[in-house]
Structures are given as C-alpha cells and as structure tokens.
Amino acid sequence: MPSSTGYLIAAVAASIALFFALWWMLIVGGDEAPWVPAGLAASVLLLVMLSAREVVLRRAWTRYLLENSIPKNSARISNDKPHSATKSYSTSMHAAALATIQKQSAEAETASSPDYHLDVFHLCQNYLESTEQALRANNLSPEKRNAVRRGQERVRTLEKYHLLTWARDSSRILTHEAQKRVRVSDKIETANRAVECLDSALKVLPEAPELNESKLAIREFIASVKVAHWVELAERAAFKAHYRRAIDRYKDALFYLERESVKEDVRIAGAERIDREIELLRNRLKLPHKDPE
C-alpha cells in the first residue's frame, strides 16, 4: 500500500490534471466560466480518492489487529517478563480490534449500502476466531480471559445484528428492484438473488424467524409473477378466441400455483378462479361455431 504522502501527492496531481483537462475542453467549447465546473469536478475527484483511501486503511488496520493479536504457539518465551509483555500485547490488540469493530458498526448504521453491515459481520467472525485461538493458547490470566470473553459476547451480538441487517436490507432492495423490472425473467432472477442473500444468512442463523418469513414472502412474490404471466397469456388467447390455447395457459398457471410456495388461502382462491375460467372456455368450445384453431 502506498504511503500517505505519496498517495496524497498522486491524488492532488490527478485532480489538477483533471482540472486543466476540463478547463481546456470547456474553453474550446466556448464556456464563459470554465474554471467553475472544472474546479468542482477536480474537488469531487480529490474527495473520492481521499475517502476511498480512508476506508481501505481502516479495513486494513482492522485486519492487522486481528491477525497480529495472537502470539504464535511456537514462540519460546525464556523468562517471565517477556511472557507478561506478550500477554499484555495480545489483550491490548484484542481491545483495539474490538474498538475498531464497534466504530465500524456505528458507521454501518449510517451507510447507504447494506454491504457495510456484511463487512462488519466478517470482522466479527475474524475477531471471534482470533480470540478463541488466544483462549485455547491458555497463556492469559483469569482477569484477561474474562475480559476477552466479555468482548466475545459483545461481538457475537454485533455479528448477529449486522448479518440480519445485511440480509434484510439486501433482500428488500433486490425485491423492490424485481418489482420494477418489466420482463418476467428479470423479475424472477432478481428475486432469486434476494432469496440467495437470505439463504446465506440462514446458514449461520437457521432459526431466525424474520429471515424465514422474508424468504417465504419473496417466494410468494416469485410464484405470483409466474402465475400472473400464464394467466395473462391465457387471457390474451381467450380474447383472440383461441380457447384451447387459453385453457392450456390456464393449466400452466395452475401448475405453478400448486408447485410454488403460496399461502393456502391464496392458493385455493386462485385455483378456484382459474377453474372457473377454464370451465367458461370449455363451454364456449361447445357452442356451434368454428374454433379459430
């Protein structure tokens, strides 16, 4: 990773280059105040580059804390003083990692993307793994072991919370996106991505009722999309007096209505309506007129 000074110089140089490039293009284009949009664009670029580096450095620092918080089992300690220093170093590093996790947890609450919650969840996993290894090493005093266990309890709470929040928000965003899609295949594909988010969270928290409820709701949405698609095709065929084709399309709708995850009352009501439409079409076929098909 480049040094802070080097990165800052590169960011400023890139911003200046962008400023003069836009300034020249706007002058050629006849803009009366080319320095205003050029300056704004250069400022935005500089802010984005500095913000991106801050995020990368914060995550790298957290990983460093987690990876270096556990003394190597193979290290030989020759006297009590280095041994005590190693234990103190390990505990202090875990405390620093815990503080970093709590800080990023607070930042995730105001972040625009659910992925920030997923990042915190992974940090919590790393912290719990490293502290478990430290506890198994059996070189901590009872007081420090208790402190580490208290930290684990707080992190487990954060781990569960951020995983649930990520799964809930990600699936909600994808479901809303699926509802806005026009093509049926796009609706189903996007909704299935929401289900995948929930499934990945359920592997860690299989007993979470909110995840199972959200998954069922999305499954019902997918079923409604499929059934509505075939019902629409059936209605179009019936409008064109293609009654046999319409009956086949209604049967396709019944197939998905029976196969997909749908509430029982919704399934019964939908099946009754489709059966009535099929019966009406069969009666029309019995009328003394030539079937267009």
PDB file of C-alpha atoms in Angstrom:
ATOM      1  CA  MET A   1       0.000   0.000   0.000  1.00  0.00           C
ATOM      2  CA  PRO A   2       1.460   3.388  -0.912  1.00  0.00           C
ATOM      3  CA  SER A   3       2.462   5.830   1.792  1.00  0.00           C
ATOM      4  CA  SER A   4       0.083   8.564   2.878  1.00  0.00           C
ATOM      5  CA  THR A   5       2.313  11.285   1.420  1.00  0.00           C
ATOM      6  CA  GLY A   6       2.719   9.513  -1.903  1.00  0.00           C
ATOM      7  CA  TYR A   7      -0.983   8.818  -2.199  1.00  0.00           C
ATOM      8  CA  LEU A   8      -1.849  12.420  -1.323  1.00  0.00           C
ATOM      9  CA  ILE A   9       0.560  13.733  -3.968  1.00  0.00           C
ATOM     10  CA  ALA A  10      -0.913  11.359  -6.555  1.00  0.00           C
ATOM     11  CA  ALA A  11      -4.467  12.390  -5.647  1.00  0.00           C
ATOM     12  CA  VAL A  12      -3.648  16.093  -5.905  1.00  0.00           C
ATOM     13  CA  ALA A  13      -1.820  15.553  -9.200  1.00  0.00           C
ATOM     14  CA  ALA A  14      -4.766  13.643 -10.650  1.00  0.00           C
ATOM     15  CA  SER A  15      -7.169  16.364  -9.544  1.00  0.00           C
ATOM     16  CA  ILE A  16      -5.001  19.100 -11.067  1.00  0.00           C
ATOM     17  CA  ALA A  17      -4.704  17.153 -14.309  1.00  0.00           C
ATOM     18  CA  LEU A  18      -8.472  16.704 -14.434  1.00  0.00           C
ATOM     19  CA  PHE A  19      -8.988  20.411 -13.711  1.00  0.00           C
ATOM     20  CA  PHE A  20      -6.781  21.597 -16.578  1.00  0.00           C
ATOM     21  CA  ALA A  21      -8.144  18.976 -18.974  1.00  0.00           C
ATOM     22  CA  LEU A  22     -11.748  20.002 -18.332  1.00  0.00           C
ATOM     23  CA  TRP A  23     -10.790  23.680 -18.279  1.00  0.00           C
ATOM     24  CA  TRP A  24      -9.221  23.385 -21.740  1.00  0.00           C
ATOM     25  CA  MET A  25     -12.172  21.409 -23.135  1.00  0.00           C
ATOM     26  CA  LEU A  26     -14.642  23.984 -21.816  1.00  0.00           C
ATOM     27  CA  ILE A  27     -12.617  26.883 -23.223  1.00  0.00           C
ATOM     28  CA  VAL A  28     -12.591  25.217 -26.626  1.00  0.00           C
ATOM     29  CA  GLY A  29     -16.335  24.666 -26.289  1.00  0.00           C
ATOM     30  CA  GLY A  30     -16.900  28.368 -25.634  1.00  0.00           C
ATOM     31  CA  ASP A  31     -17.825  28.196 -21.947  1.00  0.00           C
ATOM     32  CA  GLU A  32     -17.722  31.615 -20.297  1.00  0.00           C
ATOM     33  CA  ALA A  33     -16.676  30.319 -16.858  1.00  0.00           C
ATOM     34  CA  PRO A  34     -14.748  27.079 -17.463  1.00  0.00           C
ATOM     35  CA  TRP A  35     -12.980  27.133 -14.115  1.00  0.00           C
ATOM     36  CA  VAL A  36     -16.241  26.562 -12.167  1.00  0.00           C
ATOM     37  CA  PRO A  37     -17.227  23.090 -13.482  1.00  0.00           C
ATOM     38  CA  ALA A  38     -13.562  22.112 -13.818  1.00  0.00           C
ATOM     39  CA  GLY A  39     -12.892  23.057 -10.206  1.00  0.00           C
ATOM     40  CA  LEU A  40     -15.960  21.197  -8.975  1.00  0.00           C
ATOM     41  CA  ALA A  41     -15.004  18.047 -10.869  1.00  0.00           C
ATOM     42  CA  ALA A  42     -11.427  18.166  -9.563  1.00  0.00           C
ATOM     43  CA  SER A  43     -12.653  18.702  -5.991  1.00  0.00           C
ATOM     44  CA  VAL A  44     -15.040  15.755  -6.217  1.00  0.00           C
ATOM     45  CA  LEU A  45     -12.281  13.516  -7.562  1.00  0.00           C
ATOM     46  CA  LEU A  46      -9.955  14.530  -4.727  1.00  0.00           C
ATOM     47  CA  LEU A  47     -12.617  13.888  -2.075  1.00  0.00           C
ATOM     48  CA  VAL A  48     -13.469  10.486  -3.548  1.00  0.00           C
ATOM     49  CA  MET A  49      -9.823   9.403  -3.647  1.00  0.00           C
ATOM     50  CA  LEU A  50      -9.191  10.520  -0.069  1.00  0.00           C
ATOM     51  CA  SER A  51     -12.373   8.861   1.200  1.00  0.00           C
ATOM     52  CA  ALA A  52     -11.549   5.621  -0.586  1.00  0.00           C
ATOM     53  CA  ARG A  53      -8.089   5.532   0.968  1.00  0.00           C
ATOM     54  CA  GLU A  54      -9.537   6.113   4.430  1.00  0.00           C
ATOM     55  CA  VAL A  55     -11.901   3.160   4.031  1.00  0.00           C
ATOM     56  CA  VAL A  56      -9.129   0.896   2.743  1.00  0.00           C
ATOM     57  CA  LEU A  57      -6.755   1.914   5.531  1.00  0.00           C
ATOM     58  CA  ARG A  58      -9.402   1.358   8.197  1.00  0.00           C
ATOM     59  CA  ARG A  59     -10.179  -2.143   6.967  1.00  0.00           C
ATOM     60  CA  ALA A  60      -6.501  -2.987   6.574  1.00  0.00           C
ATOM     61  CA  TRP A  61      -5.806  -1.783  10.111  1.00  0.00           C
ATOM     62  CA  THR A  62      -8.615  -3.917  11.485  1.00  0.00           C
ATOM     63  CA  ARG A  63      -7.288  -6.979   9.669  1.00  0.00           C
ATOM     64  CA  TYR A  64      -3.827  -6.224  11.035  1.00  0.00           C
ATOM     65  CA  LEU A  65      -5.158  -6.031  14.571  1.00  0.00           C
ATOM     66  CA  LEU A  66      -6.980  -9.313  14.209  1.00  0.00           C
ATOM     67  CA  GLU A  67      -4.117 -11.153  12.539  1.00  0.00           C
ATOM     68  CA  ASN A  68      -1.456  -9.979  14.993  1.00  0.00           C
ATOM     69  CA  SER A  69      -3.408 -10.179  18.209  1.00  0.00           C
ATOM     70  CA  ILE A  70      -2.473 -13.831  18.896  1.00  0.00           C
ATOM     71  CA  PRO A  71       1.040 -14.876  19.867  1.00  0.00           C
ATOM     72  CA  LYS A  72       2.483 -17.776  17.865  1.00  0.00           C
ATOM     73  CA  ASN A  73       2.234 -21.103  19.647  1.00  0.00           C
ATOM     74  CA  SER A  74       5.725 -21.976  18.504  1.00  0.00           C
ATOM     75  CA  ALA A  75       7.308 -18.913  20.118  1.00  0.00           C
ATOM     76  CA  ARG A  76       9.564 -19.823  23.015  1.00  0.00           C
ATOM     77  CA  ILE A  77       9.460 -17.440  25.966  1.00  0.00           C
ATOM     78  CA  SER A  78      12.535 -17.625  28.125  1.00  0.00           C
ATOM     79  CA  ASN A  79      11.535 -15.580  31.168  1.00  0.00           C
ATOM     80  CA  ASP A  80       8.503 -14.159  32.955  1.00  0.00           C
ATOM     81  CA  LYS A  81       8.920 -10.565  31.806  1.00  0.00           C
ATOM     82  CA  PRO A  82       8.662 -11.210  28.040  1.00  0.00           C
ATOM     83  CA  HIS A  83       5.828 -13.646  28.765  1.00  0.00           C
ATOM     84  CA  SER A  84       3.901 -10.944  30.611  1.00  0.00           C
ATOM     85  CA  ALA A  85       4.573  -8.435  27.849  1.00  0.00           C
ATOM     86  CA  THR A  86       3.274 -10.872  25.232  1.00  0.00           C
ATOM     87  CA  LYS A  87       0.044 -11.435  27.147  1.00  0.00           C
ATOM     88  CA  SER A  88      -0.456  -7.717  27.638  1.00  0.00           C
ATOM     89  CA  TYR A  89       0.190  -7.090  23.950  1.00  0.00           C
ATOM     90  CA  SER A  90      -2.319  -9.751  22.916  1.00  0.00           C
ATOM     91  CA  THR A  91      -5.030  -8.395  25.181  1.00  0.00           C
ATOM     92  CA  SER A  92      -4.443  -4.797  24.147  1.00  0.00           C
ATOM     93  CA  MET A  93      -4.577  -5.749  20.486  1.00  0.00           C
ATOM     94  CA  HIS A  94      -7.867  -7.545  21.011  1.00  0.00           C
ATOM     95  CA  ALA A  95      -9.210  -4.478  22.802  1.00  0.00           C
ATOM     96  CA  ALA A  96      -8.123  -2.274  19.897  1.00  0.00           C
ATOM     97  CA  ALA A  97      -9.755  -4.650  17.414  1.00  0.00           C
ATOM     98  CA  LEU A  98     -12.963  -4.590  19.458  1.00  0.00           C
ATOM     99  CA  ALA A  99     -12.958  -0.791  19.486  1.00  0.00           C
ATOM    100  CA  THR A 100     -12.475  -0.742  15.717  1.00  0.00           C
ATOM    101  CA  ILE A 101     -15.367  -3.154  15.205  1.00  0.00           C
ATOM    102  CA  GLN A 102     -17.629  -1.028  17.382  1.00  0.00           C
ATOM    103  CA  LYS A 103     -16.650   2.081  15.428  1.00  0.00           C
ATOM    104  CA  GLN A 104     -17.342   0.444  12.070  1.00  0.00           C
ATOM    105  CA  SER A 105     -20.594  -0.920  13.472  1.00  0.00           C
ATOM    106  CA  ALA A 106     -21.735   2.626  14.208  1.00  0.00           C
ATOM    107  CA  GLU A 107     -20.637   3.795  10.754  1.00  0.00           C
ATOM    108  CA  ALA A 108     -22.555   0.970   9.087  1.00  0.00           C
ATOM    109  CA  GLU A 109     -25.778   2.323  10.597  1.00  0.00           C
ATOM    110  CA  THR A 110     -25.497   5.489   8.509  1.00  0.00           C
ATOM    111  CA  ALA A 111     -24.035   3.880   5.387  1.00  0.00           C
ATOM    112  CA  SER A 112     -26.062   3.812   2.196  1.00  0.00           C
ATOM    113  CA  SER A 113     -25.184   0.244   1.227  1.00  0.00           C
ATOM    114  CA  PRO A 114     -26.053  -2.941   3.160  1.00  0.00           C
ATOM    115  CA  ASP A 115     -22.610  -4.282   2.261  1.00  0.00           C
ATOM    116  CA  TYR A 116     -21.148  -2.260   5.125  1.00  0.00           C
ATOM    117  CA  HIS A 117     -23.095  -4.476   7.512  1.00  0.00           C
ATOM    118  CA  LEU A 118     -21.665  -7.543   5.790  1.00  0.00           C
ATOM    119  CA  ASP A 119     -18.148  -6.143   6.241  1.00  0.00           C
ATOM    120  CA  VAL A 120     -18.747  -5.702   9.963  1.00  0.00           C
ATOM    121  CA  PHE A 121     -20.109  -9.247  10.166  1.00  0.00           C
ATOM    122  CA  HIS A 122     -16.900 -10.609   8.632  1.00  0.00           C
ATOM    123  CA  LEU A 123     -14.804  -8.536  11.033  1.00  0.00           C
ATOM    124  CA  CYS A 124     -16.782 -10.007  13.918  1.00  0.00           C
ATOM    125  CA  GLN A 125     -16.127 -13.513  12.608  1.00  0.00           C
ATOM    126  CA  ASN A 126     -12.395 -12.829  12.401  1.00  0.00           C
ATOM    127  CA  TYR A 127     -12.371 -11.377  15.896  1.00  0.00           C
ATOM    128  CA  LEU A 128     -14.163 -14.383  17.373  1.00  0.00           C
ATOM    129  CA  GLU A 129     -11.805 -16.795  15.630  1.00  0.00           C
ATOM    130  CA  SER A 130      -8.707 -14.974  16.846  1.00  0.00           C
ATOM    131  CA  THR A 131      -9.944 -14.670  20.426  1.00  0.00           C
ATOM    132  CA  GLU A 132     -10.855 -18.359  20.528  1.00  0.00           C
ATOM    133  CA  GLN A 133      -7.305 -19.204  19.496  1.00  0.00           C
ATOM    134  CA  ALA A 134      -5.964 -16.883  22.178  1.00  0.00           C
ATOM    135  CA  LEU A 135      -8.126 -18.555  24.822  1.00  0.00           C
ATOM    136  CA  ARG A 136      -7.056 -22.023  23.697  1.00  0.00           C
ATOM    137  CA  ALA A 137      -3.413 -20.978  23.996  1.00  0.00           C
ATOM    138  CA  ASN A 138      -4.027 -20.855  27.768  1.00  0.00           C
ATOM    139  CA  ASN A 139      -1.449 -18.132  28.436  1.00  0.00           C
ATOM    140  CA  LEU A 140      -3.804 -15.418  29.699  1.00  0.00           C
ATOM    141  CA  SER A 141      -4.512 -14.576  33.298  1.00  0.00           C
ATOM    142  CA  PRO A 142      -8.047 -15.212  34.618  1.00  0.00           C
ATOM    143  CA  GLU A 143      -8.811 -11.489  34.585  1.00  0.00           C
ATOM    144  CA  LYS A 144      -7.755 -11.104  30.970  1.00  0.00           C
ATOM    145  CA  ARG A 145      -9.570 -14.261  29.937  1.00  0.00           C
ATOM    146  CA  ASN A 146     -12.734 -12.815  31.435  1.00  0.00           C
ATOM    147  CA  ALA A 147     -12.144  -9.553  29.573  1.00  0.00           C
ATOM    148  CA  VAL A 148     -11.731 -11.428  26.290  1.00  0.00           C
ATOM    149  CA  ARG A 149     -14.909 -13.420  26.911  1.00  0.00           C
ATOM    150  CA  ARG A 150     -16.853 -10.240  27.619  1.00  0.00           C
ATOM    151  CA  GLY A 151     -15.578  -8.867  24.336  1.00  0.00           C
ATOM    152  CA  GLN A 152     -16.710 -12.038  22.594  1.00  0.00           C
ATOM    153  CA  GLU A 153     -20.222 -11.640  23.979  1.00  0.00           C
ATOM    154  CA  ARG A 154     -20.472  -8.101  22.634  1.00  0.00           C
ATOM    155  CA  VAL A 155     -19.076  -9.129  19.263  1.00  0.00           C
ATOM    156  CA  ARG A 156     -21.457 -12.094  18.957  1.00  0.00           C
ATOM    157  CA  THR A 157     -24.348  -9.696  19.457  1.00  0.00           C
ATOM    158  CA  LEU A 158     -22.952  -7.386  16.780  1.00  0.00           C
ATOM    159  CA  GLU A 159     -22.265 -10.329  14.482  1.00  0.00           C
ATOM    160  CA  LYS A 160     -25.874 -11.487  14.592  1.00  0.00           C
ATOM    161  CA  TYR A 161     -27.277  -7.977  14.294  1.00  0.00           C
ATOM    162  CA  HIS A 162     -25.218  -6.992  11.254  1.00  0.00           C
ATOM    163  CA  LEU A 163     -25.838 -10.282   9.457  1.00  0.00           C
ATOM    164  CA  LEU A 164     -29.586  -9.913   9.964  1.00  0.00           C
ATOM    165  CA  THR A 165     -29.482  -6.268   8.902  1.00  0.00           C
ATOM    166  CA  TRP A 166     -27.487  -7.060   5.766  1.00  0.00           C
ATOM    167  CA  ALA A 167     -29.795  -9.917   4.766  1.00  0.00           C
ATOM    168  CA  ARG A 168     -32.936  -7.878   5.472  1.00  0.00           C
ATOM    169  CA  ASP A 169     -31.834  -4.717   3.672  1.00  0.00           C
ATOM    170  CA  SER A 170     -30.209  -6.504   0.725  1.00  0.00           C
ATOM    171  CA  SER A 171     -33.223  -8.733   0.117  1.00  0.00           C
ATOM    172  CA  ARG A 172     -35.560  -5.747   0.432  1.00  0.00           C
ATOM    173  CA  ILE A 173     -33.597  -3.722  -2.119  1.00  0.00           C
ATOM    174  CA  LEU A 174     -33.467  -6.642  -4.543  1.00  0.00           C
ATOM    175  CA  THR A 175     -37.180  -7.336  -4.105  1.00  0.00           C
ATOM    176  CA  HIS A 176     -38.059  -3.719  -4.852  1.00  0.00           C
ATOM    177  CA  GLU A 177     -35.791  -3.881  -7.872  1.00  0.00           C
ATOM    178  CA  ALA A 178     -37.514  -7.071  -9.023  1.00  0.00           C
ATOM    179  CA  GLN A 179     -40.915  -5.403  -8.772  1.00  0.00           C
ATOM    180  CA  LYS A 180     -39.742  -2.631 -11.094  1.00  0.00           C
ATOM    181  CA  ARG A 181     -38.427  -4.976 -13.764  1.00  0.00           C
ATOM    182  CA  VAL A 182     -40.523  -5.374 -16.901  1.00  0.00           C
ATOM    183  CA  ARG A 183     -39.545  -8.793 -18.192  1.00  0.00           C
ATOM    184  CA  VAL A 184     -40.766 -11.788 -16.223  1.00  0.00           C
ATOM    185  CA  SER A 185     -37.376 -13.493 -16.382  1.00  0.00           C
ATOM    186  CA  ASP A 186     -35.692 -10.382 -14.958  1.00  0.00           C
ATOM    187  CA  LYS A 187     -38.215 -10.202 -12.129  1.00  0.00           C
ATOM    188  CA  ILE A 188     -37.627 -13.833 -11.188  1.00  0.00           C
ATOM    189  CA  GLU A 189     -33.845 -13.623 -11.495  1.00  0.00           C
ATOM    190  CA  THR A 190     -33.619 -10.544  -9.274  1.00  0.00           C
ATOM    191  CA  ALA A 191     -35.997 -12.011  -6.708  1.00  0.00           C
ATOM    192  CA  ASN A 192     -33.939 -15.214  -6.614  1.00  0.00           C
ATOM    193  CA  ARG A 193     -30.879 -13.119  -5.786  1.00  0.00           C
ATOM    194  CA  ALA A 194     -32.789 -11.803  -2.784  1.00  0.00           C
ATOM    195  CA  VAL A 195     -33.544 -15.386  -1.746  1.00  0.00           C
ATOM    196  CA  GLU A 196     -29.849 -16.242  -2.053  1.00  0.00           C
ATOM    197  CA  CYS A 197     -28.990 -13.423   0.371  1.00  0.00           C
ATOM    198  CA  LEU A 198     -31.435 -14.826   2.894  1.00  0.00           C
ATOM    199  CA  ASP A 199     -30.204 -18.389   2.362  1.00  0.00           C
ATOM    200  CA  SER A 200     -26.614 -17.365   3.052  1.00  0.00           C
ATOM    201  CA  ALA A 201     -27.700 -15.738   6.313  1.00  0.00           C
ATOM    202  CA  LEU A 202     -29.834 -18.742   7.244  1.00  0.00           C
ATOM    203  CA  LYS A 203     -26.752 -20.958   7.052  1.00  0.00           C
ATOM    204  CA  VAL A 204     -25.394 -19.008  10.023  1.00  0.00           C
ATOM    205  CA  LEU A 205     -28.711 -18.282  11.760  1.00  0.00           C
ATOM    206  CA  PRO A 206     -31.051 -21.113  10.740  1.00  0.00           C
ATOM    207  CA  GLU A 207     -33.549 -20.353  13.496  1.00  0.00           C
ATOM    208  CA  ALA A 208     -34.012 -16.649  12.697  1.00  0.00           C
ATOM    209  CA  PRO A 209     -37.789 -16.248  12.177  1.00  0.00           C
ATOM    210  CA  GLU A 210     -37.521 -12.922  10.346  1.00  0.00           C
ATOM    211  CA  LEU A 211     -35.266 -14.466   7.706  1.00  0.00           C
ATOM    212  CA  ASN A 212     -37.630 -17.369   7.101  1.00  0.00           C
ATOM    213  CA  GLU A 213     -40.608 -15.012   6.901  1.00  0.00           C
ATOM    214  CA  SER A 214     -38.831 -12.781   4.394  1.00  0.00           C
ATOM    215  CA  LYS A 215     -37.834 -15.782   2.316  1.00  0.00           C
ATOM    216  CA  LEU A 216     -41.423 -17.040   2.240  1.00  0.00           C
ATOM    217  CA  ALA A 217     -42.683 -13.602   1.189  1.00  0.00           C
ATOM    218  CA  ILE A 218     -40.208 -13.452  -1.699  1.00  0.00           C
ATOM    219  CA  ARG A 219     -41.109 -16.997  -2.745  1.00  0.00           C
ATOM    220  CA  GLU A 220     -44.743 -15.941  -2.846  1.00  0.00           C
ATOM    221  CA  PHE A 221     -43.791 -12.952  -4.984  1.00  0.00           C
ATOM    222  CA  ILE A 222     -41.973 -15.233  -7.437  1.00  0.00           C
ATOM    223  CA  ALA A 223     -44.996 -17.531  -7.557  1.00  0.00           C
ATOM    224  CA  SER A 224     -47.332 -14.602  -8.204  1.00  0.00           C
ATOM    225  CA  VAL A 225     -45.121 -13.424 -11.071  1.00  0.00           C
ATOM    226  CA  LYS A 226     -45.181 -16.852 -12.719  1.00  0.00           C
ATOM    227  CA  VAL A 227     -48.913 -17.372 -12.249  1.00  0.00           C
ATOM    228  CA  ALA A 228     -49.763 -13.857 -13.427  1.00  0.00           C
ATOM    229  CA  HIS A 229     -47.628 -14.381 -16.529  1.00  0.00           C
ATOM    230  CA  TRP A 230     -49.518 -17.504 -17.606  1.00  0.00           C
ATOM    231  CA  VAL A 231     -52.891 -16.009 -16.705  1.00  0.00           C
ATOM    232  CA  GLU A 232     -52.109 -13.006 -18.885  1.00  0.00           C
ATOM    233  CA  LEU A 233     -51.186 -15.281 -21.790  1.00  0.00           C
ATOM    234  CA  ALA A 234     -54.426 -17.196 -21.274  1.00  0.00           C
ATOM    235  CA  GLU A 235     -56.481 -14.010 -21.277  1.00  0.00           C
ATOM    236  CA  ARG A 236     -54.820 -12.848 -24.489  1.00  0.00           C
ATOM    237  CA  ALA A 237     -55.534 -16.174 -26.147  1.00  0.00           C
ATOM    238  CA  ALA A 238     -59.163 -16.089 -24.985  1.00  0.00           C
ATOM    239  CA  PHE A 239     -59.564 -12.541 -26.295  1.00  0.00           C
ATOM    240  CA  LYS A 240     -58.461 -13.778 -29.715  1.00  0.00           C
ATOM    241  CA  ALA A 241     -60.927 -16.675 -29.428  1.00  0.00           C
ATOM    242  CA  HIS A 242     -58.096 -19.213 -29.180  1.00  0.00           C
ATOM    243  CA  TYR A 243     -59.939 -21.095 -26.481  1.00  0.00           C
ATOM    244  CA  ARG A 244     -57.951 -24.323 -26.481  1.00  0.00           C
ATOM    245  CA  ARG A 245     -54.704 -22.406 -26.203  1.00  0.00           C
ATOM    246  CA  ALA A 246     -56.193 -20.300 -23.419  1.00  0.00           C
ATOM    247  CA  ILE A 247     -57.167 -23.442 -21.499  1.00  0.00           C
ATOM    248  CA  ASP A 248     -53.604 -24.759 -21.812  1.00  0.00           C
ATOM    249  CA  ARG A 249     -52.205 -21.473 -20.496  1.00  0.00           C
ATOM    250  CA  TYR A 250     -54.579 -21.540 -17.545  1.00  0.00           C
ATOM    251  CA  LYS A 251     -53.416 -25.077 -16.786  1.00  0.00           C
ATOM    252  CA  ASP A 252     -49.830 -23.822 -16.805  1.00  0.00           C
ATOM    253  CA  ALA A 253     -50.864 -21.178 -14.288  1.00  0.00           C
ATOM    254  CA  LEU A 254     -52.444 -23.883 -12.125  1.00  0.00           C
ATOM    255  CA  PHE A 255     -49.224 -25.881 -12.307  1.00  0.00           C
ATOM    256  CA  TYR A 256     -47.140 -23.049 -10.857  1.00  0.00           C
ATOM    257  CA  LEU A 257     -49.849 -22.185  -8.357  1.00  0.00           C
ATOM    258  CA  GLU A 258     -49.679 -25.719  -6.966  1.00  0.00           C
ATOM    259  CA  ARG A 259     -45.911 -26.045  -7.188  1.00  0.00           C
ATOM    260  CA  GLU A 260     -44.633 -22.751  -5.779  1.00  0.00           C
ATOM    261  CA  SER A 261     -44.660 -21.534  -2.177  1.00  0.00           C
ATOM    262  CA  VAL A 262     -48.015 -19.829  -1.729  1.00  0.00           C
ATOM    263  CA  LYS A 263     -50.281 -19.365   1.275  1.00  0.00           C
ATOM    264  CA  GLU A 264     -53.024 -21.945   1.314  1.00  0.00           C
ATOM    265  CA  ASP A 265     -55.901 -19.463   1.212  1.00  0.00           C
ATOM    266  CA  VAL A 266     -54.301 -17.665  -1.738  1.00  0.00           C
ATOM    267  CA  ARG A 267     -53.721 -20.978  -3.496  1.00  0.00           C
ATOM    268  CA  ILE A 268     -57.335 -22.074  -3.042  1.00  0.00           C
ATOM    269  CA  ALA A 269     -58.786 -18.740  -4.176  1.00  0.00           C
ATOM    270  CA  GLY A 270     -56.505 -18.605  -7.218  1.00  0.00           C
ATOM    271  CA  ALA A 271     -57.238 -22.186  -8.217  1.00  0.00           C
ATOM    272  CA  GLU A 272     -60.998 -21.617  -7.956  1.00  0.00           C
ATOM    273  CA  ARG A 273     -60.811 -18.551 -10.166  1.00  0.00           C
ATOM    274  CA  ILE A 274     -58.715 -20.335 -12.797  1.00  0.00           C
ATOM    275  CA  ASP A 275     -61.026 -23.362 -12.740  1.00  0.00           C
ATOM    276  CA  ARG A 276     -63.994 -21.073 -13.402  1.00  0.00           C
ATOM    277  CA  GLU A 277     -62.214 -19.503 -16.364  1.00  0.00           C
ATOM    278  CA  ILE A 278     -61.357 -22.926 -17.764  1.00  0.00           C
ATOM    279  CA  GLU A 279     -64.978 -24.048 -17.407  1.00  0.00           C
ATOM    280  CA  LEU A 280     -66.197 -20.937 -19.229  1.00  0.00           C
ATOM    281  CA  LEU A 281     -63.782 -21.595 -22.072  1.00  0.00           C
ATOM    282  CA  ARG A 282     -64.881 -25.214 -22.338  1.00  0.00           C
ATOM    283  CA  ASN A 283     -68.493 -24.083 -22.580  1.00  0.00           C
ATOM    284  CA  ARG A 284     -67.546 -21.720 -25.386  1.00  0.00           C
ATOM    285  CA  LEU A 285     -65.914 -24.597 -27.227  1.00  0.00           C
ATOM    286  CA  LYS A 286     -69.247 -26.452 -27.119  1.00  0.00           C
ATOM    287  CA  LEU A 287     -71.062 -23.611 -28.857  1.00  0.00           C
ATOM    288  CA  PRO A 288     -71.909 -24.239 -32.552  1.00  0.00           C
ATOM    289  CA  HIS A 289     -69.219 -22.106 -34.131  1.00  0.00           C
ATOM    290  CA  LYS A 290     -65.913 -22.853 -35.748  1.00  0.00           C
ATOM    291  CA  ASP A 291     -62.912 -22.762 -33.492  1.00  0.00           C
ATOM    292  CA  PRO A 292     -60.254 -20.479 -34.992  1.00  0.00           C
ATOM    293  CA  GLU A 293     -57.707 -23.095 -34.101  1.00  0.00           C
TER     294      GLU A 293
END
